Amino acid sequence: MKFSRNLLTSIRYTCLLAVILIGFVAIVGTGGGGGGGGGGATTPATTTDSDNDDDDGGTGDTTPNASCGAYVAPGVWKEFDCYNLAAIGKTTGDDPFTPSWRLIGGYWQWGRKGPSSSQWYDTNTSNFAHGPTGPGSSEANDGAISAWDASDAPDGALSDAFKTSNDPCPAGYRVPTESQWTGVDANNAQSIVGSSWSESITNYSSAYLFGDDLMLPAAGLRYDYSGSLYRRGSHGYYWSSTEYSGGIRSAWTLYVRSSNAATSSHYRSYGGSVRCIAE
């Protein structure tokens, strides 16, 4: 069969037009123009960190982009470390949302930096107590600490305005302010983890969950006068950088228990948990 030149030309143009139309339909169907298509998949929006604080999409602090964190104000997301400071689980890669003794971490006096990180897991000092070294009662590190300093750190040892040299958090992180902890309490769904919230030196099953991305173990507290442990399994106490202004040398903590979370003040010589927040 012979085809005329005009017929071949017509076929070529018809095929070209079909290719163009197919391409156009594909672009519209997948939302390739950035506005999203009707039934096709859309490309997730990307954000840039214009204020260079590694926590969001700019100065509004509104876009979660960290594996752990919470809202500290309506629409304002902040990254938190996934683990308590000095938690063995951070070095072993434990799931930060499955309670265990490895998530407890150390206990710091407010306004005191504590020992070097090489001593976090097995050393008690005058202002720091290490966490448990295993699940058993002999590994709980619950007793009094003979060198414990019962005095309180001075005003200005920590600050809401800037990270001081006494802040134990690593580079890029700091101790949260009381306002940030209050914001966490007010702006996130809350639930408890674990069926037993009874006080026990070996109860590592209880924790408090804010939203889906911030879990705080009920690690307890170290007494201000002796450094001995109390309320492990029933309460958790997390330091803020904020001084209490009531005339005594106290500082604000966020405490968690099975019924609720709230902020309260404690003497600075208590040993509390530290959960660092991104600067």
Coordinates of C-alpha atoms in Angstrom, one line a residue:
M1 CA 0.0 0.0 0.0
K2 CA 1.3 3.5 -0.8
F3 CA 0.8 6.5 1.4
S4 CA 0.7 10.1 0.1
R5 CA 3.1 12.7 1.5
N6 CA 0.1 14.7 2.8
L7 CA -1.3 11.6 4.6
L8 CA 2.0 10.9 6.3
T9 CA 2.3 14.6 7.3
S10 CA -1.2 14.5 8.7
I11 CA -0.4 11.3 10.7
R12 CA 2.8 12.9 12.2
Y13 CA 0.9 16.0 13.4
T14 CA -1.9 13.9 14.8
C15 CA 0.6 11.9 16.8
L16 CA 2.4 15.0 18.0
L17 CA -0.8 16.5 19.2
A18 CA -1.7 13.3 21.1
V19 CA 1.6 13.3 22.9
I20 CA 1.2 16.9 23.9
L21 CA -2.3 16.3 25.2
I22 CA -1.2 13.2 27.2
G23 CA 1.6 15.2 28.8
F24 CA -0.8 18.0 29.8
V25 CA -3.3 15.5 31.3
A26 CA -0.5 13.9 33.3
I27 CA 0.7 17.2 34.7
V28 CA -2.7 18.3 35.7
G29 CA -3.6 14.9 37.1
T30 CA -0.6 14.8 39.5
G31 CA -1.0 18.3 40.7
G32 CA 2.4 19.2 39.2
G33 CA 1.6 22.9 39.2
G34 CA 2.1 23.1 43.0
G35 CA -1.6 23.6 43.8
G36 CA -2.6 19.9 44.2
G37 CA -4.7 17.9 41.9
G38 CA -8.1 16.5 42.3
G39 CA -7.5 12.8 42.6
G40 CA -3.8 12.5 42.2
A41 CA -1.0 12.6 44.7
T42 CA 0.4 16.0 45.7
T43 CA 4.0 16.9 46.4
P44 CA 4.5 17.8 50.1
A45 CA 5.4 21.4 50.7
T46 CA 8.9 22.1 51.8
T47 CA 10.1 24.8 54.3
T48 CA 13.3 26.7 54.9
D49 CA 14.6 27.4 58.3
S50 CA 14.9 31.2 57.9
D51 CA 15.8 31.8 61.5
N52 CA 18.4 29.0 61.5
D53 CA 17.2 27.4 64.7
D54 CA 16.7 23.9 63.3
D55 CA 13.2 23.6 64.6
D56 CA 10.7 24.9 62.0
G57 CA 9.9 26.8 58.9
G58 CA 11.0 30.2 59.9
T59 CA 10.5 32.8 62.7
G60 CA 6.9 31.5 63.3
D61 CA 8.2 28.1 64.7
T62 CA 5.1 26.4 63.3
T63 CA 6.3 23.4 61.2
P64 CA 7.4 20.2 63.0
N65 CA 10.6 18.7 61.4
A66 CA 12.1 16.8 64.3
S67 CA 11.5 13.3 65.6
C68 CA 10.7 14.5 69.1
G69 CA 9.0 17.7 70.2
A70 CA 5.9 19.5 71.2
Y71 CA 3.9 22.7 70.8
V72 CA 4.9 25.3 73.3
A73 CA 2.2 27.8 72.2
P74 CA -0.7 27.6 69.8
G75 CA 0.9 26.6 66.4
V76 CA 4.4 26.9 67.8
W77 CA 6.4 23.7 67.6
K78 CA 9.7 23.2 69.3
E79 CA 12.2 20.3 69.0
F80 CA 13.1 18.5 72.2
D81 CA 15.8 15.9 72.7
C82 CA 14.2 12.4 72.5
Y83 CA 15.9 11.3 75.7
N84 CA 16.5 12.6 79.2
L85 CA 19.9 14.0 79.6
A86 CA 22.4 11.2 80.5
A87 CA 19.9 8.4 79.6
I88 CA 21.8 5.3 78.6
G89 CA 19.1 4.6 76.0
K90 CA 20.4 7.4 73.9
T91 CA 23.8 5.6 73.5
T92 CA 22.2 2.2 72.9
G93 CA 19.5 3.5 70.5
D94 CA 16.5 2.4 72.6
D95 CA 13.0 3.5 71.4
P96 CA 12.4 6.8 73.3
F97 CA 8.6 5.9 73.4
T98 CA 9.0 2.5 75.1
P99 CA 9.6 3.0 78.9
S100 CA 12.6 1.2 80.4
W101 CA 15.3 1.8 82.9
R102 CA 17.6 3.0 80.1
L103 CA 15.4 6.1 79.6
I104 CA 15.6 7.5 83.1
G105 CA 18.8 9.5 82.8
G106 CA 20.7 11.5 85.4
Y107 CA 19.6 14.0 88.1
W108 CA 20.9 17.5 88.2
Q109 CA 20.8 20.2 90.8
W110 CA 19.4 23.4 89.3
G111 CA 22.1 25.8 88.1
R112 CA 24.9 23.4 88.4
K113 CA 26.5 21.9 85.3
G114 CA 27.4 18.5 86.9
P115 CA 30.3 16.2 85.8
S116 CA 31.7 15.6 82.3
S117 CA 29.6 13.4 80.1
S118 CA 32.1 10.5 80.6
Q119 CA 30.8 10.3 84.2
W120 CA 27.1 10.5 83.5
Y121 CA 26.3 6.8 83.6
D122 CA 28.1 5.6 86.8
T123 CA 29.2 8.5 89.0
N124 CA 27.6 10.4 91.8
T125 CA 28.9 13.9 92.7
S126 CA 28.0 16.7 95.1
N127 CA 25.4 18.0 92.6
F128 CA 24.6 15.1 90.3
A129 CA 23.3 11.5 90.6
H130 CA 23.5 9.0 87.8
G131 CA 20.5 7.0 86.7
P132 CA 20.0 3.2 87.1
T133 CA 22.6 0.9 85.6
G134 CA 20.2 -2.0 85.2
P135 CA 16.7 -3.1 85.9
G136 CA 17.3 -4.7 89.4
S137 CA 17.1 -3.1 92.8
S138 CA 20.8 -3.3 93.3
E139 CA 21.3 -1.3 90.2
A140 CA 18.8 1.5 91.0
N141 CA 21.2 4.0 92.6
D142 CA 18.6 5.1 95.0
G143 CA 20.5 5.7 98.2
A144 CA 21.8 8.8 99.9
I145 CA 24.9 10.5 98.4
S146 CA 27.4 11.3 101.1
A147 CA 28.9 14.3 99.2
W148 CA 25.6 15.8 98.2
D149 CA 25.6 19.6 98.4
A150 CA 22.5 20.8 100.3
S151 CA 23.1 24.5 99.4
D152 CA 21.2 26.2 96.5
A153 CA 22.8 27.6 93.4
P154 CA 22.7 31.5 93.3
D155 CA 20.4 33.6 91.2
G156 CA 21.6 33.9 87.6
A157 CA 23.1 30.4 87.5
L158 CA 20.6 29.7 84.7
S159 CA 18.7 32.3 82.6
D160 CA 15.6 32.4 80.4
A161 CA 17.2 35.0 78.2
F162 CA 20.3 33.0 77.2
K163 CA 22.2 29.7 77.8
T164 CA 24.6 30.1 80.7
S165 CA 27.8 28.2 81.3
N166 CA 26.0 26.2 84.0
D167 CA 23.5 24.8 81.5
P168 CA 24.3 21.0 81.2
C169 CA 22.6 20.6 77.8
P170 CA 24.8 20.0 74.7
A171 CA 25.5 22.5 72.0
G172 CA 22.4 23.6 70.2
Y173 CA 20.2 22.8 73.1
R174 CA 19.3 24.3 76.5
V175 CA 17.2 23.8 79.6
P176 CA 13.6 24.9 78.7
T177 CA 12.1 27.9 80.3
E178 CA 9.1 27.6 82.7
S179 CA 7.0 29.4 80.0
Q180 CA 7.9 26.7 77.5
W181 CA 6.9 23.9 79.9
T182 CA 3.7 25.7 80.7
G183 CA 3.1 25.9 76.9
V184 CA 3.7 22.2 76.5
D185 CA 1.2 21.5 79.2
A186 CA -1.4 23.8 77.7
N187 CA -1.1 23.0 73.9
N188 CA -0.7 19.2 73.5
A189 CA -2.9 16.2 74.0
Q190 CA -1.9 14.3 77.1
S191 CA -1.9 10.6 78.0
I192 CA -0.2 8.3 80.4
V193 CA 2.0 5.3 79.5
G194 CA 2.0 2.2 81.7
S195 CA -0.6 0.8 84.0
S196 CA 1.3 1.0 87.2
W197 CA 2.2 4.4 88.6
S198 CA 3.2 3.2 92.0
E199 CA 6.3 4.5 93.6
S200 CA 9.2 1.9 93.4
I201 CA 12.9 2.2 92.8
T202 CA 12.5 -0.3 90.0
N203 CA 9.3 0.9 88.4
Y204 CA 10.5 2.0 85.0
S205 CA 7.2 1.4 83.2
S206 CA 5.4 4.7 83.7
A207 CA 5.8 7.8 81.6
Y208 CA 3.8 10.9 80.5
L209 CA 3.1 11.5 76.8
F210 CA 2.5 15.0 75.3
G211 CA 1.0 14.6 71.8
D212 CA 2.7 11.8 69.9
D213 CA 6.3 13.1 70.0
L214 CA 7.4 13.9 73.6
M215 CA 7.5 11.3 76.3
L216 CA 8.7 12.0 79.8
P217 CA 9.5 9.1 82.1
A218 CA 8.4 9.2 85.7
A219 CA 12.0 9.2 86.9
G220 CA 11.4 10.7 90.4
L221 CA 13.5 13.2 92.2
R222 CA 16.6 13.3 94.5
Y223 CA 16.1 14.8 97.9
D224 CA 17.7 18.3 98.5
Y225 CA 19.4 17.4 101.8
S226 CA 20.7 13.9 101.1
G227 CA 20.5 13.1 97.4
S228 CA 18.5 10.0 98.0
L229 CA 15.8 9.0 95.5
Y230 CA 12.1 9.3 95.9
R231 CA 8.9 9.0 93.8
R232 CA 10.4 7.0 91.0
G233 CA 7.6 5.4 89.0
S234 CA 4.9 7.8 90.4
H235 CA 6.3 11.3 89.4
G236 CA 8.7 12.9 87.1
Y237 CA 10.3 16.4 87.7
Y238 CA 11.9 18.3 84.9
W239 CA 13.9 21.4 85.5
S240 CA 13.3 24.7 83.8
S241 CA 15.8 27.6 83.5
T242 CA 13.4 29.9 85.4
E243 CA 14.0 31.1 89.0
Y244 CA 11.2 31.2 91.4
S245 CA 10.6 34.8 92.5
G246 CA 8.9 34.1 95.8
G247 CA 11.8 35.1 98.0
I248 CA 13.4 31.7 98.4
R249 CA 16.1 30.1 96.3
S250 CA 13.8 27.8 94.3
A251 CA 13.3 27.2 90.6
W252 CA 10.4 26.0 88.5
T253 CA 9.9 22.4 87.3
L254 CA 7.4 20.6 85.2
Y255 CA 6.1 17.6 87.1
V256 CA 4.1 14.7 85.7
R257 CA 2.0 12.1 87.5
S258 CA -0.7 9.8 86.5
S259 CA -3.5 12.4 87.0
N260 CA -2.0 15.5 85.4
A261 CA 1.0 17.6 84.6
A262 CA 1.8 21.0 86.0
T263 CA 4.6 23.4 86.9
S264 CA 5.7 23.9 90.5
S265 CA 8.8 25.2 92.4
H266 CA 11.4 23.2 94.2
Y267 CA 14.6 24.0 96.1
R268 CA 17.5 24.2 93.7
S269 CA 19.4 21.6 95.6
Y270 CA 16.9 18.9 94.6
G271 CA 18.1 16.6 91.9
G272 CA 15.7 16.7 88.9
S273 CA 15.6 15.4 85.4
V274 CA 16.7 17.5 82.4
R275 CA 15.0 17.3 79.0
C276 CA 16.9 19.7 76.6
I277 CA 15.1 21.8 74.1
A278 CA 16.6 23.1 70.8
E279 CA 17.8 26.7 70.9

